[in-house]
Short mmCIF file of C-alpha atoms in Angstrom, two decimals:
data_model
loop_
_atom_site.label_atom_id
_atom_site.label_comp_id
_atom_site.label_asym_id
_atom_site.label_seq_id
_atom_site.Cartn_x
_atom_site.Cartn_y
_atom_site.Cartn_z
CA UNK L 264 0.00 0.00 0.00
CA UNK L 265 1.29 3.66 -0.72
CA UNK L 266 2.98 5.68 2.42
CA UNK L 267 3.95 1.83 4.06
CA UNK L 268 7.53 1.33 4.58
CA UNK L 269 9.73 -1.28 5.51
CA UNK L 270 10.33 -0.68 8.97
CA UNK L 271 6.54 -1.38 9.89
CA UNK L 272 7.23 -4.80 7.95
CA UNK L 273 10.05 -4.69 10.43
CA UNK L 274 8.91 -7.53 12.95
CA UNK L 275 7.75 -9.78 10.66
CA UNK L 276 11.28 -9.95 9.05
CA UNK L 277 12.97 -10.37 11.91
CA UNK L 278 10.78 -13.40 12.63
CA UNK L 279 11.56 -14.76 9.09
CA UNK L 280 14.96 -14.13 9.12
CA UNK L 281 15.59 -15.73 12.71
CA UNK L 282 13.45 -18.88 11.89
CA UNK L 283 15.46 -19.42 8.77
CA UNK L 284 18.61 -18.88 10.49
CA UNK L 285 17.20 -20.84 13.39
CA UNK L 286 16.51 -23.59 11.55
CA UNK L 287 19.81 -23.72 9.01
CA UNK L 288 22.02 -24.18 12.18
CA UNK L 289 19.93 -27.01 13.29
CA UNK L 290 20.47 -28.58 10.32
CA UNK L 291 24.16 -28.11 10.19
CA UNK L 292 24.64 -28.91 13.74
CA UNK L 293 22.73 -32.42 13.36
CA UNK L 294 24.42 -33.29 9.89
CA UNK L 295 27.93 -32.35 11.88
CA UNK L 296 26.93 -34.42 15.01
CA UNK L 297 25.70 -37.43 13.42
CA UNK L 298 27.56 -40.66 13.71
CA UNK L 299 28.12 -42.14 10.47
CA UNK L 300 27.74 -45.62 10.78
CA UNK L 301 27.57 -48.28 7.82
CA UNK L 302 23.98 -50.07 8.18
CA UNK L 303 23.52 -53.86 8.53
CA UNK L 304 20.84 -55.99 6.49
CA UNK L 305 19.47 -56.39 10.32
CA UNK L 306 18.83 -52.57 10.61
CA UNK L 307 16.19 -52.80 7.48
CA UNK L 308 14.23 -55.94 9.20
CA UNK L 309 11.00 -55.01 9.75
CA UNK L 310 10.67 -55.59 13.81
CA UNK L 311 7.56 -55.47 15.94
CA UNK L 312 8.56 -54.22 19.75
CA UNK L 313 11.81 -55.87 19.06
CA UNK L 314 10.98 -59.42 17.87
CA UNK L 315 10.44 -60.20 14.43
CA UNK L 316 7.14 -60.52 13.13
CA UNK L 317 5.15 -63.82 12.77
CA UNK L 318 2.05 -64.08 10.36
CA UNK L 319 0.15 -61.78 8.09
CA UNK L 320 0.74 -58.04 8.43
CA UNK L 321 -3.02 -57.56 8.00
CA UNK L 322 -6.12 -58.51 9.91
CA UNK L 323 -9.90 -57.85 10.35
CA UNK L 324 -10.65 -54.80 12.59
CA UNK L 325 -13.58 -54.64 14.54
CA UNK L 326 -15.58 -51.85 14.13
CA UNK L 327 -16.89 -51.83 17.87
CA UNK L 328 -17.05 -47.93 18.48
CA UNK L 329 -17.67 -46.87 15.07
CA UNK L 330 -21.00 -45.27 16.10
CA UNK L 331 -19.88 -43.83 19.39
CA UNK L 332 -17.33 -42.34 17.54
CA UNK L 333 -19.43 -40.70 14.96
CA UNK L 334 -21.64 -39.31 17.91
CA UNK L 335 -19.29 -37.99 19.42
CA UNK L 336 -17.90 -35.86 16.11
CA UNK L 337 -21.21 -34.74 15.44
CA UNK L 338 -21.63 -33.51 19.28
CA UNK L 339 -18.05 -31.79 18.69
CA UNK L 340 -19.22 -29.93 15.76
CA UNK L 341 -22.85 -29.25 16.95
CA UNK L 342 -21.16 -27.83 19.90
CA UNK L 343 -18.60 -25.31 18.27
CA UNK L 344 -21.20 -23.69 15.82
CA UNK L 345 -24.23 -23.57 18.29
CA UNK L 346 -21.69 -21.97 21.56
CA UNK L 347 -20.57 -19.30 18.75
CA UNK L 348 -24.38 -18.77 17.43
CA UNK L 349 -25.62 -18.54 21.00
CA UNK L 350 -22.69 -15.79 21.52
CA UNK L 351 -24.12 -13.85 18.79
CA UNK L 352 -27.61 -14.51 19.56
CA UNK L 353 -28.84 -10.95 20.35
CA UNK L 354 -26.52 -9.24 17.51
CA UNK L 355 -28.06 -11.12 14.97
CA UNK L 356 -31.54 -10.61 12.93
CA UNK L 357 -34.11 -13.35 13.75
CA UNK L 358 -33.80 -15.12 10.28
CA UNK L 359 -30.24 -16.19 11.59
CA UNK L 360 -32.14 -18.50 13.44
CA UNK L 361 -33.04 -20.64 10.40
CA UNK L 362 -29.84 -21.78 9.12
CA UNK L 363 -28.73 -22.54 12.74
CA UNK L 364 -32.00 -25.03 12.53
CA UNK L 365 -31.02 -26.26 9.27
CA UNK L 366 -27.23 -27.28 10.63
CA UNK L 367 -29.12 -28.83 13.92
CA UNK L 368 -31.13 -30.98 11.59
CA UNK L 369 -28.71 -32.22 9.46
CA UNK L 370 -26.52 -33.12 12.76
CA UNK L 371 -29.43 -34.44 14.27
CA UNK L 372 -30.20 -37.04 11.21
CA UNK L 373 -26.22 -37.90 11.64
CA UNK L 374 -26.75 -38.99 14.97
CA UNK L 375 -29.75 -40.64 14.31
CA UNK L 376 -27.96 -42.81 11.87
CA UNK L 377 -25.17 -43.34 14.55
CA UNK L 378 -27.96 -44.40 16.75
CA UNK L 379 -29.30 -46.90 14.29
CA UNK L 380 -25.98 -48.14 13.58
CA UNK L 381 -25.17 -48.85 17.24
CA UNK L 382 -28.28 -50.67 17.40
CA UNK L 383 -27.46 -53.07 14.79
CA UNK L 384 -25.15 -56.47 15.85
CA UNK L 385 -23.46 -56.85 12.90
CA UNK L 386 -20.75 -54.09 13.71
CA UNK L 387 -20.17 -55.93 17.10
#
């Protein structure tokens, strides 16, 4: 913008600058400190808590907690937008209030379906 200078950019390049700097010495310093060792086949093993694996990789995970899970992200959201609506309740016109009911009805049909699905046995 016309009449700004450099000096009010001042901070934020000092912040730069010492971040990059910052950072470059850490990089030097850990490239000069590391020990440079030649690495054995037994390094590249793939270990599991420090004994090698036995049997497939992959199994079947249970989806126990799938819907409490998916309750519990809807109440996470619900929560966020309704605590800033209801901070802004008397600021804002009265036709604010029907989006705010749209967003609580499509939440509420989410945890209706988390509901159903924690009803059914074959996720348990």
């Amino acid at each position: 913008m016309p009449g700004e200078t450099v000096t009010e950019f001042a901070p934020v390049l000092y912040t730069l600058g010492f971040g990059v700097l910052a950072g470059g010495i850490s990089l030097f310093l850990s490239r000069l400190i590391s020990p440079r060792r030649r690495h054995t086949p037994m390094k590249f093993l793939p270990v599991e808590c420090g004994q090698v694996p036995l049997g497939e990789g992959r199994s079947h995970f249970m989806m126990q907690y799938y819907a409490y899970i998916l309750m519990f992200v809807v109440f996470d959201v619900m929560a966020i937008f309704l605590y800033l609506w209801g901070v802004s309740l008397f600021s804002v016109p009265r036709a604010a209030t029907l989006p705010i009911m749209a967003f609580l009805g499509v939440m509420f049909s989410a945890m209706g379906y988390a509901l159903y699905l924690s009803g059914k046995k074959g996720i348990w």
